């Protein structure tokens, strides 16, 4: 039963006109913290039921392309499950496997396609200490080679027992959908891994702090997704301090470190002399970025409309920061948004953006 402090609200979901039970805490929990006391999250369960159904089966071994992709779990830390992911596509299916390890490349695709492509990713791995990077075994070496690859690479996985495939993926509001996973006896890269020269150099540099390594990789046009993979697989940092980092933590740490490096550069930029507005729409979400003249400040507002997935009554969330960096905790998605505005937004004379062309 839900805790007595949780107030229940029954709302009509605008997306499908079904009556759903919601709580004021849903917007904060988003299926990850169990604040309503109901397990599993009924809203996520409803979304899973909408995903396309494909023919199910089982595999004991798999040879397929890795986008590249890997996964390092956080449960059991400091002993974590780590290993590569490879795509499984049914013989009679015309589905196209993921050809990139960067989630941003799926921007603009239908939700069903995004979920289906991730659902077909099978993750193999084994449990190992986070300090295994000091003397990596065959499994970790394969995982690290995939982390270094910039393009899709063929991988062979031999599982300890058959893995059920074709089922709905597991996911929450913080992670991309995850397909099936299982214990792997052997993992091997069987194709040619295309590794950028700078990535290879940084991975073999044993006297460079992880933050400095990220800065050099960014300057070499290595994307955030690959930097995060390198961090999670224990390829960044000084010798003796490298370790496996759970995927979820690695994404957050990458955003945070790159954001801090950007700060010194952005705050010295000249002020804009006009107001610029950038906008985009995707999956019923509307994005606006407004750049105004003046000293550096950041204010993010996230407005959830009445009847949306996580709130029945509508709610506005916000994060902010001014010229003096915040020392208190930021609650929402400020770090990742800051990076994308700071790294790719226009300079004083205008320029390109991750969103549509700006207007004055």
CSV table of C-alpha atoms in Angstrom, one decimal:
chain,number,residue,atom,x,y,z
A,1,UNK,CA,0.0,0.0,0.0
A,2,UNK,CA,1.2,3.6,-0.6
A,3,UNK,CA,2.6,5.4,2.4
A,4,UNK,CA,0.0,7.5,4.1
A,5,UNK,CA,1.8,10.7,3.3
A,6,UNK,CA,1.3,10.1,-0.4
A,7,UNK,CA,-1.8,11.8,-1.8
A,8,UNK,CA,-3.4,9.9,-4.7
A,9,UNK,CA,-4.9,11.5,-7.8
A,10,UNK,CA,-6.8,9.9,-10.6
A,11,UNK,CA,-6.3,11.6,-13.9
A,12,UNK,CA,-7.2,11.2,-17.5
A,13,UNK,CA,-4.1,10.7,-19.5
A,14,UNK,CA,-4.2,12.8,-22.6
A,15,UNK,CA,-2.2,10.3,-24.7
A,16,UNK,CA,-4.7,7.5,-24.7
A,17,UNK,CA,-7.8,8.4,-22.6
A,18,UNK,CA,-7.2,5.6,-20.1
A,19,UNK,CA,-7.7,6.3,-16.4
A,20,UNK,CA,-4.4,6.1,-14.5
A,21,UNK,CA,-3.5,6.4,-10.9
A,22,UNK,CA,-1.0,9.1,-10.2
A,23,UNK,CA,0.6,10.7,-7.2
A,24,UNK,CA,2.2,14.1,-6.7
A,25,UNK,CA,5.5,12.4,-6.1
A,26,UNK,CA,5.5,10.8,-9.6
A,27,UNK,CA,7.3,13.8,-11.1
A,28,UNK,CA,10.2,13.4,-8.6
A,29,UNK,CA,10.3,9.6,-8.6
A,30,UNK,CA,9.8,8.8,-12.3
A,31,UNK,CA,9.7,5.1,-11.6
A,32,UNK,CA,13.2,5.0,-10.0
A,33,UNK,CA,12.6,5.4,-6.2
A,34,UNK,CA,9.3,3.6,-5.4
A,35,UNK,CA,7.9,6.7,-3.6
A,36,UNK,CA,4.3,5.5,-4.0
A,37,UNK,CA,5.0,2.0,-2.6
A,38,UNK,CA,3.7,0.3,-5.7
A,39,UNK,CA,6.0,-2.1,-7.5
A,40,UNK,CA,6.6,-2.2,-10.4
A,41,UNK,CA,5.8,1.3,-11.4
A,42,UNK,CA,2.3,1.3,-13.0
A,43,UNK,CA,3.2,4.1,-15.4
A,44,UNK,CA,6.3,2.4,-16.7
A,45,UNK,CA,4.4,-0.9,-16.9
A,46,UNK,CA,1.8,0.8,-19.1
A,47,UNK,CA,4.5,2.1,-21.4
A,48,UNK,CA,6.1,-1.3,-21.7
A,49,UNK,CA,2.8,-2.7,-22.8
A,50,UNK,CA,2.8,-0.3,-25.8
A,51,UNK,CA,6.1,-1.4,-27.2
A,52,UNK,CA,6.0,-3.5,-30.4
A,53,UNK,CA,6.1,-7.3,-29.9
A,54,UNK,CA,8.6,-9.3,-31.8
A,55,UNK,CA,9.1,-13.0,-32.2
A,56,UNK,CA,10.7,-14.4,-29.1
A,57,UNK,CA,13.3,-17.2,-28.8
A,58,UNK,CA,16.6,-18.0,-27.2
A,59,UNK,CA,20.3,-17.9,-28.0
A,60,UNK,CA,23.3,-19.6,-26.5
A,61,UNK,CA,25.8,-17.8,-28.6
A,62,UNK,CA,25.7,-14.6,-30.7
A,63,UNK,CA,27.7,-13.0,-33.4
A,64,UNK,CA,26.5,-9.5,-34.1
A,65,UNK,CA,27.4,-5.8,-34.3
A,66,UNK,CA,28.0,-3.8,-31.2
A,67,UNK,CA,27.0,-0.1,-31.8
A,68,UNK,CA,29.5,0.1,-29.9
A,69,UNK,CA,27.9,-0.4,-26.5
A,70,UNK,CA,28.8,-1.8,-23.1
A,71,UNK,CA,27.2,-1.9,-19.7
A,72,UNK,CA,28.6,-1.7,-16.2
A,73,UNK,CA,26.1,-2.3,-13.5
A,74,UNK,CA,26.0,-0.6,-10.1
A,75,UNK,CA,24.4,-3.4,-8.0
A,76,UNK,CA,26.9,-5.2,-5.7
A,77,UNK,CA,29.4,-2.4,-6.0
A,78,UNK,CA,32.4,-2.6,-5.6
A,79,UNK,CA,31.9,-5.9,-7.4
A,80,UNK,CA,30.0,-5.1,-10.6
A,81,UNK,CA,28.7,-6.9,-13.7
A,82,UNK,CA,30.4,-5.6,-16.8
A,83,UNK,CA,30.5,-6.6,-20.4
A,84,UNK,CA,29.7,-5.7,-24.0
A,85,UNK,CA,26.4,-5.5,-25.8
A,86,UNK,CA,25.7,-6.8,-29.3
A,87,UNK,CA,22.6,-6.6,-31.5
A,88,UNK,CA,20.3,-9.6,-32.2
A,89,UNK,CA,18.0,-9.4,-35.2
A,90,UNK,CA,15.5,-12.1,-36.0
A,91,UNK,CA,16.1,-13.8,-39.4
A,92,UNK,CA,12.7,-12.7,-40.8
A,93,UNK,CA,13.0,-9.2,-39.5
A,94,UNK,CA,13.8,-6.1,-41.4
A,95,UNK,CA,14.8,-4.2,-38.3
A,96,UNK,CA,18.0,-2.2,-38.5
A,97,UNK,CA,20.4,-2.7,-35.6
A,98,UNK,CA,21.9,0.3,-33.8
A,99,UNK,CA,24.8,1.7,-35.9
A,100,UNK,CA,26.0,4.2,-33.3
A,101,UNK,CA,26.8,4.2,-29.6
A,102,UNK,CA,25.6,7.8,-29.3
A,103,UNK,CA,22.0,8.2,-28.1
A,104,UNK,CA,21.9,11.6,-29.8
A,105,UNK,CA,22.0,9.9,-33.2
A,106,UNK,CA,18.5,8.5,-32.5
A,107,UNK,CA,17.0,12.0,-32.1
A,108,UNK,CA,14.0,12.4,-34.4
A,109,UNK,CA,13.3,8.7,-34.6
A,110,UNK,CA,9.9,7.3,-33.6
A,111,UNK,CA,9.7,6.2,-30.0
A,112,UNK,CA,8.8,2.6,-31.0
A,113,UNK,CA,11.9,2.4,-33.2
A,114,UNK,CA,14.2,3.7,-30.5
A,115,UNK,CA,12.8,1.2,-28.0
A,116,UNK,CA,12.9,-1.7,-30.5
A,117,UNK,CA,16.5,-1.1,-31.4
A,118,UNK,CA,17.6,-1.0,-27.8
A,119,UNK,CA,15.5,-4.0,-27.0
A,120,UNK,CA,17.4,-6.1,-29.5
A,121,UNK,CA,20.7,-5.3,-27.8
A,122,UNK,CA,21.9,-8.3,-25.8
A,123,UNK,CA,24.4,-7.6,-23.0
A,124,UNK,CA,26.8,-10.2,-21.8
A,125,UNK,CA,29.1,-9.9,-18.9
A,126,UNK,CA,30.6,-11.2,-15.7
A,127,UNK,CA,31.0,-10.0,-12.2
A,128,UNK,CA,34.4,-8.4,-11.5
A,129,UNK,CA,35.9,-6.0,-8.9
A,130,UNK,CA,36.0,-2.4,-10.0
A,131,UNK,CA,39.8,-2.6,-9.6
A,132,UNK,CA,40.1,-5.3,-12.3
A,133,UNK,CA,41.5,-2.6,-14.7
A,134,UNK,CA,44.9,-3.1,-13.1
A,135,UNK,CA,45.1,-6.5,-14.6
A,136,UNK,CA,42.2,-7.0,-17.0
A,137,UNK,CA,41.0,-10.4,-18.0
A,138,UNK,CA,39.8,-11.4,-21.5
A,139,UNK,CA,36.2,-10.2,-20.8
A,140,UNK,CA,37.3,-6.7,-19.7
A,141,UNK,CA,39.9,-6.4,-22.5
A,142,UNK,CA,37.1,-7.1,-25.0
A,143,UNK,CA,34.8,-4.6,-23.3
A,144,UNK,CA,37.6,-1.9,-23.3
A,145,UNK,CA,38.3,-2.5,-27.0
A,146,UNK,CA,34.6,-1.9,-27.8
A,147,UNK,CA,34.7,1.2,-25.6
A,148,UNK,CA,37.5,2.6,-27.7
A,149,UNK,CA,35.8,1.9,-31.0
A,150,UNK,CA,34.2,4.9,-32.8
A,151,UNK,CA,32.0,2.7,-35.1
A,152,UNK,CA,30.0,-0.5,-35.0
A,153,UNK,CA,32.2,-3.6,-34.5
A,154,UNK,CA,31.3,-7.3,-34.7
A,155,UNK,CA,31.4,-9.2,-31.4
A,156,UNK,CA,31.0,-12.9,-30.6
A,157,UNK,CA,29.4,-13.8,-27.2
A,158,UNK,CA,29.1,-17.3,-25.7
A,159,UNK,CA,26.6,-17.4,-22.9
A,160,UNK,CA,26.6,-19.8,-19.9
A,161,UNK,CA,23.0,-20.6,-20.5
A,162,UNK,CA,20.4,-19.7,-23.2
A,163,UNK,CA,19.2,-16.1,-23.2
A,164,UNK,CA,15.6,-15.3,-23.9
A,165,UNK,CA,15.3,-12.7,-26.7
A,166,UNK,CA,12.5,-10.8,-28.3
A,167,UNK,CA,10.9,-9.7,-25.1
A,168,UNK,CA,10.1,-6.1,-24.0
A,169,UNK,CA,13.1,-4.2,-22.7
A,170,UNK,CA,13.7,-3.1,-19.2
A,171,UNK,CA,14.0,0.6,-18.6
A,172,UNK,CA,13.3,3.5,-16.3
A,173,UNK,CA,13.2,7.3,-16.7
A,174,UNK,CA,17.0,7.6,-16.3
A,175,UNK,CA,18.3,4.9,-18.6
A,176,UNK,CA,17.9,3.9,-22.2
A,177,UNK,CA,15.9,0.7,-22.7
A,178,UNK,CA,17.9,-2.5,-22.0
A,179,UNK,CA,17.5,-5.8,-23.8
A,180,UNK,CA,18.2,-9.2,-22.2
A,181,UNK,CA,21.5,-9.9,-20.5
A,182,UNK,CA,23.3,-13.0,-19.2
A,183,UNK,CA,26.5,-14.5,-17.9
A,184,UNK,CA,29.1,-14.8,-20.7
A,185,UNK,CA,31.8,-17.5,-20.8
A,186,UNK,CA,33.6,-15.9,-23.7
A,187,UNK,CA,33.5,-12.5,-25.4
A,188,UNK,CA,35.7,-11.6,-28.4
A,189,UNK,CA,35.8,-8.8,-31.0
A,190,UNK,CA,35.7,-10.6,-34.4
A,191,UNK,CA,35.7,-7.6,-36.6
A,192,UNK,CA,38.0,-4.7,-37.0
A,193,UNK,CA,37.6,-2.0,-34.3
A,194,UNK,CA,38.1,1.5,-35.7
A,195,UNK,CA,39.8,3.3,-32.9
A,196,UNK,CA,40.6,7.0,-33.2
A,197,UNK,CA,44.3,7.8,-32.7
A,198,UNK,CA,43.6,10.2,-29.9
A,199,UNK,CA,41.5,7.7,-28.0
A,200,UNK,CA,44.3,5.1,-28.3
A,201,UNK,CA,46.8,7.6,-27.1
A,202,UNK,CA,44.7,8.7,-24.1
A,203,UNK,CA,43.9,5.1,-23.1
A,204,UNK,CA,47.6,4.3,-23.0
A,205,UNK,CA,48.6,7.5,-21.1
A,206,UNK,CA,49.1,6.5,-17.5
A,207,UNK,CA,49.9,9.9,-16.0
A,208,UNK,CA,46.8,12.0,-17.0
A,209,UNK,CA,43.9,12.8,-14.7
A,210,UNK,CA,40.5,11.7,-16.0
A,211,UNK,CA,39.2,15.2,-16.1
A,212,UNK,CA,42.2,16.3,-18.2
A,213,UNK,CA,41.8,13.3,-20.4
A,214,UNK,CA,38.2,14.2,-21.1
A,215,UNK,CA,39.3,17.7,-22.0
A,216,UNK,CA,41.8,16.5,-24.6
A,217,UNK,CA,39.3,14.0,-26.0
A,218,UNK,CA,36.7,16.8,-26.4
A,219,UNK,CA,39.1,19.0,-28.1
A,220,UNK,CA,39.8,16.1,-30.5
A,221,UNK,CA,36.0,16.0,-31.3
A,222,UNK,CA,35.4,12.8,-29.4
A,223,UNK,CA,31.8,12.8,-28.4
A,224,UNK,CA,30.4,12.6,-24.8
A,225,UNK,CA,28.9,9.1,-25.3
A,226,UNK,CA,32.3,7.6,-26.2
A,227,UNK,CA,34.0,9.5,-23.4
A,228,UNK,CA,31.5,8.1,-21.0
A,229,UNK,CA,32.2,4.6,-22.3
A,230,UNK,CA,35.9,5.1,-21.8
A,231,UNK,CA,35.4,6.2,-18.2
A,232,UNK,CA,33.0,3.4,-17.4
A,233,UNK,CA,35.4,0.7,-18.8
A,234,UNK,CA,38.3,2.1,-16.7
A,235,UNK,CA,40.4,3.6,-19.5
A,236,UNK,CA,40.7,7.1,-18.1
A,237,UNK,CA,42.8,8.4,-15.2
A,238,UNK,CA,46.3,7.8,-13.8
A,239,UNK,CA,47.8,4.4,-13.4
A,240,UNK,CA,46.7,2.9,-10.1
A,241,UNK,CA,43.5,5.0,-9.9
A,242,UNK,CA,41.6,3.6,-12.8
A,243,UNK,CA,38.6,1.6,-12.1
A,244,UNK,CA,35.3,0.5,-13.5
A,245,UNK,CA,32.5,3.0,-13.2
A,246,UNK,CA,28.8,2.0,-13.4
A,247,UNK,CA,27.3,3.2,-16.6
A,248,UNK,CA,24.7,5.5,-14.9
A,249,UNK,CA,27.4,7.1,-12.7
A,250,UNK,CA,29.7,7.4,-15.6
A,251,UNK,CA,27.2,9.4,-17.7
A,252,UNK,CA,26.7,11.8,-14.8
A,253,UNK,CA,30.4,12.1,-14.0
A,254,UNK,CA,31.2,12.9,-17.7
A,255,UNK,CA,28.5,15.6,-17.8
A,256,UNK,CA,29.8,17.1,-14.6
A,257,UNK,CA,33.5,17.1,-15.5
A,258,UNK,CA,33.0,18.5,-19.0
A,259,UNK,CA,30.7,21.1,-17.6
A,260,UNK,CA,33.3,22.3,-15.1
A,261,UNK,CA,35.9,22.5,-17.9
A,262,UNK,CA,33.6,24.6,-20.0
A,263,UNK,CA,32.9,27.0,-17.2
A,264,UNK,CA,36.3,28.7,-17.4
A,265,UNK,CA,35.9,29.3,-21.1
A,266,UNK,CA,32.3,30.3,-21.3
A,267,UNK,CA,32.4,32.9,-18.5
A,268,UNK,CA,35.0,34.9,-20.4
A,269,UNK,CA,33.0,35.0,-23.7
A,270,UNK,CA,31.8,38.5,-24.7
A,271,UNK,CA,28.1,39.1,-24.1
A,272,UNK,CA,25.6,38.7,-26.9
A,273,UNK,CA,24.3,41.9,-28.4
A,274,UNK,CA,20.8,40.5,-29.2
A,275,UNK,CA,18.4,37.9,-28.1
A,276,UNK,CA,18.5,34.5,-29.8
A,277,UNK,CA,15.9,31.8,-29.7
A,278,UNK,CA,16.4,28.2,-30.6
A,279,UNK,CA,13.6,25.6,-30.7
A,280,UNK,CA,12.8,22.0,-31.6
A,281,UNK,CA,10.0,19.5,-31.1
A,282,UNK,CA,10.4,15.7,-30.6
A,283,UNK,CA,8.0,13.1,-29.2
A,284,UNK,CA,5.5,15.7,-28.1
A,285,UNK,CA,8.2,17.6,-26.2
A,286,UNK,CA,8.8,21.2,-27.1
A,287,UNK,CA,12.3,22.6,-26.4
A,288,UNK,CA,13.2,26.3,-26.3
A,289,UNK,CA,16.6,27.8,-25.6
A,290,UNK,CA,16.7,31.6,-25.2
A,291,UNK,CA,20.0,33.4,-25.1
A,292,UNK,CA,20.0,37.0,-23.8
A,293,UNK,CA,22.7,39.7,-23.4
A,294,UNK,CA,24.3,40.1,-19.9
A,295,UNK,CA,26.5,38.4,-17.4
A,296,UNK,CA,26.5,34.6,-17.4
A,297,UNK,CA,23.5,32.9,-15.8
A,298,UNK,CA,21.6,29.8,-16.4
A,299,UNK,CA,17.9,29.1,-15.7
A,300,UNK,CA,16.2,25.9,-16.8
A,301,UNK,CA,12.5,25.4,-16.6
A,302,UNK,CA,10.9,22.0,-17.3
A,303,UNK,CA,7.1,22.3,-17.6
A,304,UNK,CA,5.0,19.1,-17.5
A,305,UNK,CA,1.5,19.6,-18.9
A,306,UNK,CA,-1.7,18.3,-17.4
A,307,UNK,CA,-2.2,14.7,-18.3
A,308,UNK,CA,1.5,13.9,-19.2
A,309,UNK,CA,3.2,10.7,-18.2
A,310,UNK,CA,4.5,11.8,-14.8
A,311,UNK,CA,1.9,14.3,-13.6
A,312,UNK,CA,-1.8,14.5,-13.8
A,313,UNK,CA,-2.1,18.1,-12.7
A,314,UNK,CA,0.9,19.7,-14.4
A,315,UNK,CA,4.0,21.0,-12.8
A,316,UNK,CA,7.0,23.3,-13.5
A,317,UNK,CA,10.5,22.3,-12.3
A,318,UNK,CA,13.6,24.5,-12.4
A,319,UNK,CA,17.3,24.7,-11.9
A,320,UNK,CA,19.5,27.8,-12.0
A,321,UNK,CA,23.0,29.1,-11.6
A,322,UNK,CA,24.6,32.6,-11.9
A,323,UNK,CA,28.1,33.9,-12.3
A,324,UNK,CA,29.0,32.4,-8.9
A,325,UNK,CA,28.7,28.6,-9.3
A,326,UNK,CA,26.2,26.9,-7.1
A,327,UNK,CA,27.4,24.9,-4.1
A,328,UNK,CA,24.1,23.3,-3.3
A,329,UNK,CA,22.7,20.2,-5.0
A,330,UNK,CA,21.0,20.7,-8.4
A,331,UNK,CA,17.9,18.5,-8.5
A,332,UNK,CA,17.0,17.9,-12.2
A,333,UNK,CA,18.8,17.7,-15.5
A,334,UNK,CA,20.9,20.8,-15.3
A,335,UNK,CA,24.3,19.3,-15.9
A,336,UNK,CA,23.7,17.6,-19.3
A,337,UNK,CA,21.7,20.6,-20.6
A,338,UNK,CA,24.4,23.0,-19.5
A,339,UNK,CA,27.0,21.1,-21.5
A,340,UNK,CA,25.0,21.1,-24.7
A,341,UNK,CA,24.3,24.8,-24.4
A,342,UNK,CA,27.9,25.7,-23.4
A,343,UNK,CA,29.7,23.5,-25.8
A,344,UNK,CA,27.6,23.9,-28.9
A,345,UNK,CA,25.6,27.1,-28.4
A,346,UNK,CA,26.4,30.2,-30.6
A,347,UNK,CA,29.2,32.6,-29.7
A,348,UNK,CA,28.6,36.4,-29.6
A,349,UNK,CA,28.0,36.6,-33.4
A,350,UNK,CA,25.6,33.7,-33.6
A,351,UNK,CA,26.3,30.3,-35.0
A,352,UNK,CA,25.0,26.7,-35.0
A,353,UNK,CA,23.0,24.9,-32.4
A,354,UNK,CA,21.9,21.5,-31.5
A,355,UNK,CA,18.4,22.8,-32.1
A,356,UNK,CA,16.8,24.4,-35.2
A,357,UNK,CA,18.3,27.6,-36.6
A,358,UNK,CA,17.9,30.5,-34.1
A,359,UNK,CA,15.9,33.6,-34.7
A,360,UNK,CA,16.2,37.1,-33.3
